[in-house]
PDB file of C-alpha atoms in Angstrom:
ATOM      1  CA  ASP T 291       0.000   0.000   0.000  1.00 68.00           C
ATOM      2  CA  VAL T 292       1.560   3.266  -1.128  1.00 67.00           C
ATOM      3  CA  LYS T 293       2.022   5.846   1.521  1.00 90.00           C
ATOM      4  CA  VAL T 294       2.839   9.415   2.316  1.00 95.00           C
ATOM      5  CA  THR T 295       3.337   9.980   6.017  1.00 95.00           C
ATOM      6  CA  GLN T 296       3.668  13.170   8.012  1.00 96.00           C
ATOM      7  CA  SER T 297       5.431  13.405  11.331  1.00 91.00           C
ATOM      8  CA  SER T 298       2.505  14.804  13.338  1.00 92.00           C
ATOM      9  CA  ARG T 299      -1.278  15.023  12.961  1.00 93.00           C
ATOM     10  CA  TYR T 300      -1.557  17.880  15.452  1.00 96.00           C
ATOM     11  CA  LEU T 301       1.048  20.397  16.569  1.00 97.00           C
ATOM     12  CA  VAL T 302       0.880  23.377  18.911  1.00 97.00           C
ATOM     13  CA  LYS T 303       3.742  25.882  18.884  1.00 97.00           C
ATOM     14  CA  ARG T 304       4.415  29.338  20.253  1.00 97.00           C
ATOM     15  CA  THR T 305       5.058  32.488  18.245  1.00 97.00           C
ATOM     16  CA  GLY T 306       8.712  32.767  17.294  1.00 97.00           C
ATOM     17  CA  GLU T 307       9.486  29.059  17.567  1.00 97.00           C
ATOM     18  CA  LYS T 308      11.217  27.201  14.764  1.00 97.00           C
ATOM     19  CA  VAL T 309       8.928  24.472  13.477  1.00 97.00           C
ATOM     20  CA  PHE T 310       9.793  21.405  11.409  1.00 97.00           C
ATOM     21  CA  LEU T 311       7.177  19.439   9.506  1.00 97.00           C
ATOM     22  CA  GLU T 312       8.429  16.181   8.076  1.00 97.00           C
ATOM     23  CA  CYS T 313       7.054  14.213   5.157  1.00 97.00           C
ATOM     24  CA  VAL T 314       8.143  10.783   3.936  1.00 97.00           C
ATOM     25  CA  GLN T 315       6.965   8.862   0.865  1.00 97.00           C
ATOM     26  CA  ASP T 316       7.676   5.261  -0.030  1.00 95.00           C
ATOM     27  CA  MET T 317       6.780   5.381  -3.735  1.00 91.00           C
ATOM     28  CA  ASP T 318      10.155   6.535  -5.103  1.00 92.00           C
ATOM     29  CA  HIS T 319       8.502   9.675  -6.471  1.00 91.00           C
ATOM     30  CA  GLU T 320      10.671  12.446  -7.853  1.00 90.00           C
ATOM     31  CA  ASN T 321       8.267  15.292  -7.055  1.00 91.00           C
ATOM     32  CA  MET T 322       7.180  16.349  -3.596  1.00 94.00           C
ATOM     33  CA  PHE T 323       4.963  19.247  -2.529  1.00 95.00           C
ATOM     34  CA  TRP T 324       3.911  21.203   0.518  1.00 97.00           C
ATOM     35  CA  TYR T 325       0.470  22.847   0.603  1.00 97.00           C
ATOM     36  CA  ARG T 326      -1.447  24.716   3.228  1.00 97.00           C
ATOM     37  CA  GLN T 327      -5.212  24.485   3.421  1.00 97.00           C
ATOM     38  CA  ASP T 328      -7.390  27.263   4.779  1.00 95.00           C
ATOM     39  CA  PRO T 329     -11.198  27.536   4.763  1.00 91.00           C
ATOM     40  CA  GLY T 330     -12.497  29.225   1.633  1.00 88.00           C
ATOM     41  CA  LEU T 331      -9.060  29.258   0.011  1.00 91.00           C
ATOM     42  CA  GLY T 332      -8.579  25.625  -0.909  1.00 92.00           C
ATOM     43  CA  LEU T 333      -5.027  24.286  -1.041  1.00 95.00           C
ATOM     44  CA  ARG T 334      -2.200  26.656  -1.850  1.00 95.00           C
ATOM     45  CA  LEU T 335       1.258  25.530  -2.873  1.00 95.00           C
ATOM     46  CA  ILE T 336       4.067  26.655  -0.579  1.00 97.00           C
ATOM     47  CA  TYR T 337       7.112  24.901  -2.054  1.00 96.00           C
ATOM     48  CA  PHE T 338       7.868  21.899  -4.165  1.00 93.00           C
ATOM     49  CA  SER T 339      10.878  19.790  -5.028  1.00 93.00           C
ATOM     50  CA  TYR T 340      11.554  17.847  -8.233  1.00 89.00           C
ATOM     51  CA  ASP T 341      14.759  16.161  -7.121  1.00 90.00           C
ATOM     52  CA  VAL T 342      17.076  15.766  -4.164  1.00 93.00           C
ATOM     53  CA  LYS T 343      18.421  19.154  -3.026  1.00 93.00           C
ATOM     54  CA  MET T 344      16.246  20.920  -5.628  1.00 92.00           C
ATOM     55  CA  LYS T 345      13.427  23.222  -4.599  1.00 93.00           C
ATOM     56  CA  GLU T 346      11.121  25.732  -6.187  1.00 92.00           C
ATOM     57  CA  LYS T 347       8.857  28.370  -4.663  1.00 93.00           C
ATOM     58  CA  GLY T 348       5.150  27.895  -4.952  1.00 92.00           C
ATOM     59  CA  ASP T 349       2.488  30.549  -4.645  1.00 91.00           C
ATOM     60  CA  ILE T 350       2.969  31.446  -0.958  1.00 96.00           C
ATOM     61  CA  PRO T 351       6.595  30.760   0.084  1.00 97.00           C
ATOM     62  CA  GLU T 352       7.013  33.727   2.432  1.00 96.00           C
ATOM     63  CA  GLY T 353       7.852  32.671   5.954  1.00 96.00           C
ATOM     64  CA  TYR T 354       8.714  29.109   4.928  1.00 98.00           C
ATOM     65  CA  SER T 355      11.724  27.150   3.760  1.00 97.00           C
ATOM     66  CA  VAL T 356      12.198  23.524   2.741  1.00 97.00           C
ATOM     67  CA  SER T 357      14.821  20.840   2.714  1.00 97.00           C
ATOM     68  CA  ARG T 358      15.172  17.709   0.617  1.00 97.00           C
ATOM     69  CA  GLU T 359      18.335  15.811   1.466  1.00 96.00           C
ATOM     70  CA  LYS T 360      16.951  12.395   0.534  1.00 96.00           C
ATOM     71  CA  LYS T 361      14.539  11.436  -2.219  1.00 96.00           C
ATOM     72  CA  GLU T 362      11.910  10.078   0.125  1.00 96.00           C
ATOM     73  CA  ARG T 363      11.914  12.954   2.624  1.00 97.00           C
ATOM     74  CA  PHE T 364      10.741  16.554   2.236  1.00 97.00           C
ATOM     75  CA  SER T 365      10.744  18.911   5.196  1.00 97.00           C
ATOM     76  CA  LEU T 366       8.898  22.180   5.651  1.00 98.00           C
ATOM     77  CA  ILE T 367      10.462  24.683   8.035  1.00 98.00           C
ATOM     78  CA  LEU T 368       8.856  27.669   9.674  1.00 97.00           C
ATOM     79  CA  GLU T 369      11.865  29.713  10.732  1.00 94.00           C
ATOM     80  CA  SER T 370       9.907  31.848  13.201  1.00 97.00           C
ATOM     81  CA  ALA T 371       6.320  30.733  13.559  1.00 97.00           C
ATOM     82  CA  SER T 372       3.593  33.360  13.527  1.00 97.00           C
ATOM     83  CA  THR T 373      -0.108  33.143  14.327  1.00 97.00           C
ATOM     84  CA  ASN T 374      -1.045  33.601  10.665  1.00 97.00           C
ATOM     85  CA  GLN T 375       0.706  30.315   9.936  1.00 98.00           C
ATOM     86  CA  THR T 376      -1.931  28.446  11.910  1.00 98.00           C
ATOM     87  CA  SER T 377      -3.306  26.112   9.277  1.00 97.00           C
ATOM     88  CA  MET T 378      -3.567  22.568   7.946  1.00 97.00           C
ATOM     89  CA  TYR T 379      -0.400  21.518   6.130  1.00 98.00           C
ATOM     90  CA  LEU T 380      -0.555  18.793   3.512  1.00 97.00           C
ATOM     91  CA  CYS T 381       2.382  17.032   1.913  1.00 97.00           C
ATOM     92  CA  ALA T 382       2.066  15.258  -1.436  1.00 95.00           C
ATOM     93  CA  SER T 383       4.241  13.323  -3.837  1.00 93.00           C
ATOM     94  CA  GLY T 384       3.988  12.427  -7.508  1.00 89.00           C
ATOM     95  CA  ARG T 385       5.894  10.948 -10.429  1.00 85.00           C
ATOM     96  CA  ARG T 386       7.825  13.150 -12.794  1.00 79.00           C
ATOM     97  CA  GLY T 387       6.292  14.024 -16.143  1.00 67.00           C
ATOM     98  CA  ASN T 388       3.357  15.816 -17.701  1.00 57.00           C
ATOM     99  CA  SER T 389       1.061  12.839 -17.777  1.00 59.00           C
ATOM    100  CA  TYR T 390      -2.022  12.038 -15.807  1.00 69.00           C
ATOM    101  CA  ASN T 391      -0.170  10.959 -12.696  1.00 73.00           C
ATOM    102  CA  GLU T 392      -2.052  12.110  -9.663  1.00 83.00           C
ATOM    103  CA  GLN T 393      -0.503  13.386  -6.477  1.00 89.00           C
ATOM    104  CA  PHE T 394      -0.655  11.230  -3.375  1.00 92.00           C
ATOM    105  CA  PHE T 395      -1.300  13.077  -0.143  1.00 95.00           C
ATOM    106  CA  GLY T 396      -0.324  12.557   3.449  1.00 95.00           C
ATOM    107  CA  PRO T 397      -2.869  12.764   6.282  1.00 94.00           C
ATOM    108  CA  GLY T 398      -2.057  16.413   7.045  1.00 95.00           C
ATOM    109  CA  THR T 399      -0.676  18.266  10.043  1.00 96.00           C
ATOM    110  CA  ARG T 400      -2.925  20.716  11.818  1.00 96.00           C
ATOM    111  CA  LEU T 401      -0.605  23.385  13.200  1.00 97.00           C
ATOM    112  CA  THR T 402      -1.705  25.899  15.792  1.00 98.00           C
ATOM    113  CA  VAL T 403       0.598  28.823  16.598  1.00 98.00           C
ATOM    114  CA  LEU T 404      -0.236  30.577  19.850  1.00 96.00           C
TER     115      LEU T 404
ATOM    116  CA  ALA Q 180      -7.482  35.876 -11.784  1.00 59.00           C
ATOM    117  CA  GLN Q 181      -8.545  32.601 -10.262  1.00 68.00           C
ATOM    118  CA  LYS Q 182      -7.292  29.647 -12.253  1.00 91.00           C
ATOM    119  CA  ILE Q 183      -9.784  27.238 -10.724  1.00 95.00           C
ATOM    120  CA  THR Q 184     -13.190  28.365  -9.500  1.00 96.00           C
ATOM    121  CA  GLN Q 185     -15.699  26.327  -7.547  1.00 96.00           C
ATOM    122  CA  THR Q 186     -18.721  28.556  -7.048  1.00 95.00           C
ATOM    123  CA  GLN Q 187     -20.687  26.273  -4.724  1.00 96.00           C
ATOM    124  CA  PRO Q 188     -19.423  26.518  -1.132  1.00 94.00           C
ATOM    125  CA  GLY Q 189     -21.948  23.880  -0.074  1.00 96.00           C
ATOM    126  CA  MET Q 190     -24.297  21.420  -1.747  1.00 97.00           C
ATOM    127  CA  PHE Q 191     -27.007  19.131  -0.404  1.00 97.00           C
ATOM    128  CA  VAL Q 192     -28.320  15.977  -2.031  1.00 97.00           C
ATOM    129  CA  GLN Q 193     -30.712  13.212  -1.087  1.00 97.00           C
ATOM    130  CA  GLU Q 194     -29.303   9.735  -0.787  1.00 97.00           C
ATOM    131  CA  LYS Q 195     -29.483   7.778  -4.079  1.00 97.00           C
ATOM    132  CA  GLU Q 196     -29.867  10.919  -6.173  1.00 97.00           C
ATOM    133  CA  ALA Q 197     -27.268  12.359  -8.537  1.00 98.00           C
ATOM    134  CA  VAL Q 198     -25.404  15.598  -7.857  1.00 98.00           C
ATOM    135  CA  THR Q 199     -23.187  17.862  -9.961  1.00 98.00           C
ATOM    136  CA  LEU Q 200     -20.326  19.840  -8.477  1.00 98.00           C
ATOM    137  CA  ASP Q 201     -19.207  22.756 -10.618  1.00 98.00           C
ATOM    138  CA  CYS Q 202     -15.673  23.646 -11.607  1.00 98.00           C
ATOM    139  CA  THR Q 203     -14.449  26.215 -14.120  1.00 97.00           C
ATOM    140  CA  TYR Q 204     -10.822  26.810 -15.017  1.00 96.00           C
ATOM    141  CA  ASP Q 205      -8.687  29.337 -16.799  1.00 94.00           C
ATOM    142  CA  THR Q 206      -5.548  28.552 -18.753  1.00 91.00           C
ATOM    143  CA  SER Q 207      -3.924  29.504 -22.027  1.00 88.00           C
ATOM    144  CA  ASP Q 208      -1.890  26.298 -22.147  1.00 86.00           C
ATOM    145  CA  PRO Q 209      -3.280  23.796 -24.676  1.00 87.00           C
ATOM    146  CA  SER Q 210      -2.003  20.872 -22.600  1.00 85.00           C
ATOM    147  CA  TYR Q 211      -3.466  20.505 -19.133  1.00 89.00           C
ATOM    148  CA  GLY Q 212      -5.095  18.005 -16.836  1.00 91.00           C
ATOM    149  CA  LEU Q 213      -8.026  18.312 -14.483  1.00 94.00           C
ATOM    150  CA  PHE Q 214      -8.388  16.354 -11.252  1.00 95.00           C
ATOM    151  CA  TRP Q 215     -11.040  15.883  -8.633  1.00 97.00           C
ATOM    152  CA  TYR Q 216     -10.161  14.981  -5.050  1.00 97.00           C
ATOM    153  CA  LYS Q 217     -12.388  14.068  -2.114  1.00 98.00           C
ATOM    154  CA  GLN Q 218     -11.504  15.082   1.445  1.00 97.00           C
ATOM    155  CA  PRO Q 219     -13.585  13.399   4.170  1.00 95.00           C
ATOM    156  CA  SER Q 220     -13.709  14.839   7.669  1.00 92.00           C
ATOM    157  CA  SER Q 221     -10.679  12.717   8.575  1.00 90.00           C
ATOM    158  CA  GLY Q 222      -8.591  15.005   6.365  1.00 90.00           C
ATOM    159  CA  GLU Q 223      -6.953  12.709   3.836  1.00 90.00           C
ATOM    160  CA  MET Q 224      -7.137  13.668   0.153  1.00 94.00           C
ATOM    161  CA  ILE Q 225      -8.516  10.912  -2.064  1.00 94.00           C
ATOM    162  CA  PHE Q 226      -8.013  11.058  -5.826  1.00 94.00           C
ATOM    163  CA  LEU Q 227     -11.282  10.463  -7.698  1.00 96.00           C
ATOM    164  CA  ILE Q 228     -10.959  11.148 -11.401  1.00 96.00           C
ATOM    165  CA  TYR Q 229      -8.769  12.722 -14.080  1.00 94.00           C
ATOM    166  CA  GLN Q 230      -9.474  14.389 -17.447  1.00 94.00           C
ATOM    167  CA  GLY Q 231      -6.775  15.336 -19.922  1.00 91.00           C
ATOM    168  CA  SER Q 232      -7.251  18.322 -22.202  1.00 91.00           C
ATOM    169  CA  TYR Q 233      -6.802  16.160 -25.286  1.00 90.00           C
ATOM    170  CA  ASP Q 234      -9.067  13.361 -24.129  1.00 90.00           C
ATOM    171  CA  GLN Q 235     -11.940  12.917 -26.558  1.00 89.00           C
ATOM    172  CA  GLN Q 236     -14.327  11.319 -24.115  1.00 94.00           C
ATOM    173  CA  ASN Q 237     -15.494  12.336 -20.676  1.00 95.00           C
ATOM    174  CA  ALA Q 238     -13.727  10.445 -17.900  1.00 95.00           C
ATOM    175  CA  THR Q 239     -15.675   7.988 -15.779  1.00 97.00           C
ATOM    176  CA  GLU Q 240     -14.706   6.040 -12.652  1.00 96.00           C
ATOM    177  CA  GLY Q 241     -17.502   3.999 -11.147  1.00 97.00           C
ATOM    178  CA  ARG Q 242     -20.140   6.408  -9.814  1.00 97.00           C
ATOM    179  CA  TYR Q 243     -17.995   9.414 -10.724  1.00 98.00           C
ATOM    180  CA  SER Q 244     -18.002  11.066 -14.109  1.00 97.00           C
ATOM    181  CA  LEU Q 245     -16.510  14.278 -15.342  1.00 97.00           C
ATOM    182  CA  ASN Q 246     -18.611  16.507 -17.582  1.00 96.00           C
ATOM    183  CA  PHE Q 247     -15.824  18.136 -19.584  1.00 96.00           C
ATOM    184  CA  GLN Q 248     -16.837  21.106 -21.731  1.00 96.00           C
ATOM    185  CA  LYS Q 249     -13.600  22.416 -23.164  1.00 94.00           C
ATOM    186  CA  ALA Q 250     -15.011  25.462 -24.967  1.00 94.00           C
ATOM    187  CA  ARG Q 251     -16.687  26.610 -21.785  1.00 96.00           C
ATOM    188  CA  LYS Q 252     -13.655  25.675 -19.681  1.00 96.00           C
ATOM    189  CA  SER Q 253     -15.703  23.670 -17.275  1.00 97.00           C
ATOM    190  CA  ALA Q 254     -15.024  20.286 -15.675  1.00 97.00           C
ATOM    191  CA  ASN Q 255     -17.987  19.422 -13.485  1.00 98.00           C
ATOM    192  CA  LEU Q 256     -17.994  16.314 -11.323  1.00 98.00           C
ATOM    193  CA  VAL Q 257     -21.132  14.196 -11.441  1.00 98.00           C
ATOM    194  CA  ILE Q 258     -21.752  11.720  -8.638  1.00 98.00           C
ATOM    195  CA  SER Q 259     -24.521   9.261  -9.396  1.00 96.00           C
ATOM    196  CA  ALA Q 260     -26.565   7.398  -6.780  1.00 96.00           C
ATOM    197  CA  SER Q 261     -25.202   9.402  -3.838  1.00 97.00           C
ATOM    198  CA  GLN Q 262     -24.320   7.563  -0.661  1.00 97.00           C
ATOM    199  CA  LEU Q 263     -23.994   8.828   2.897  1.00 97.00           C
ATOM    200  CA  GLY Q 264     -20.256   8.189   2.653  1.00 97.00           C
ATOM    201  CA  ASP Q 265     -20.009  10.730  -0.152  1.00 98.00           C
ATOM    202  CA  SER Q 266     -20.436  13.540   2.392  1.00 98.00           C
ATOM    203  CA  ALA Q 267     -17.097  15.341   2.214  1.00 98.00           C
ATOM    204  CA  MET Q 268     -15.230  18.324   0.806  1.00 97.00           C
ATOM    205  CA  TYR Q 269     -14.529  18.055  -2.921  1.00 98.00           C
ATOM    206  CA  PHE Q 270     -11.702  19.859  -4.680  1.00 97.00           C
ATOM    207  CA  CYS Q 271     -11.163  20.488  -8.358  1.00 97.00           C
ATOM    208  CA  ALA Q 272      -7.539  20.955  -9.421  1.00 95.00           C
ATOM    209  CA  MET Q 273      -5.616  21.686 -12.605  1.00 93.00           C
ATOM    210  CA  ARG Q 274      -2.155  20.775 -13.783  1.00 89.00           C
ATOM    211  CA  GLU Q 275      -0.866  22.933 -16.617  1.00 81.00           C
ATOM    212  CA  GLY Q 276       1.619  21.719 -19.162  1.00 69.00           C
ATOM    213  CA  ASN Q 277       3.735  24.844 -18.696  1.00 57.00           C
ATOM    214  CA  LEU Q 278       3.566  25.646 -22.407  1.00 49.00           C
ATOM    215  CA  GLY Q 279       5.743  22.755 -23.459  1.00 48.00           C
ATOM    216  CA  GLY Q 280       8.063  22.894 -20.504  1.00 53.00           C
ATOM    217  CA  THR Q 281       7.994  20.738 -17.415  1.00 56.00           C
ATOM    218  CA  SER Q 282       5.290  21.589 -14.937  1.00 59.00           C
ATOM    219  CA  TYR Q 283       6.748  19.289 -12.267  1.00 67.00           C
ATOM    220  CA  GLY Q 284       3.219  18.163 -11.655  1.00 76.00           C
ATOM    221  CA  LYS Q 285       2.130  21.279  -9.769  1.00 84.00           C
ATOM    222  CA  LEU Q 286      -1.572  21.456  -9.062  1.00 90.00           C
ATOM    223  CA  THR Q 287      -3.724  24.538  -8.628  1.00 92.00           C
ATOM    224  CA  PHE Q 288      -6.780  23.896  -6.466  1.00 95.00           C
ATOM    225  CA  GLY Q 289     -10.190  25.471  -6.262  1.00 95.00           C
ATOM    226  CA  GLN Q 290     -11.787  26.630  -3.028  1.00 95.00           C
ATOM    227  CA  GLY Q 291     -13.690  23.392  -2.535  1.00 96.00           C
ATOM    228  CA  THR Q 292     -17.348  22.388  -2.214  1.00 97.00           C
ATOM    229  CA  ILE Q 293     -18.762  20.731   0.887  1.00 97.00           C
ATOM    230  CA  LEU Q 294     -21.231  18.041  -0.104  1.00 98.00           C
ATOM    231  CA  THR Q 295     -23.782  16.788   2.408  1.00 98.00           C
ATOM    232  CA  VAL Q 296     -25.807  13.684   1.598  1.00 97.00           C
ATOM    233  CA  HIS Q 297     -29.108  13.412   3.466  1.00 96.00           C
ATOM    234  CA  PRO Q 298     -30.688  10.018   4.215  1.00 94.00           C
TER     235      PRO Q 298
END
């Protein structure tokens, strides 16, 4: 059974803390993605990676950074958490190419910043 | 401008009836793909159906079908014979071909539609 896992389902942090969200996939996918989901806004792409050590900004990268040291692992980092980063964070992975390959999602991490 | 628009924040349907969830998109790329995902209250995203811009026929997957009207730039999801388990948030998403380049599989999502199935 293919899987994308995320390190935590729920996380509570304080303003100014450094926060790490981890994502691991076991499907040998080249592409990995971080989204945040907010009511009425759908999912918005924060960052993505198409290969080890490669990263590209998505639509809302401000306040975030990412790391991909191994193919199966993609980390999202909030350097200094703020209350407006309270959200649901979803990681996804997918095969390279412009075909019909869908993205596979992890269960999500609901982050609350106090 | 919104690339993907879902104009129905919420929809209600009676069990066993059919329901259509609307999705319109905007792109100038001739090569693109359209996806529908289901998100139950548990939070996981479940892939339902895919339609490619060059596909001649509307996609179908079991009780799900995609009413693809290319000229109108719409890709509505039709769920036939609704079940209580269909109650969830539904997202429409688009992958653009990046005008011949590599899109890396990025998806742009709509705002979502919450579907409630009544017994």
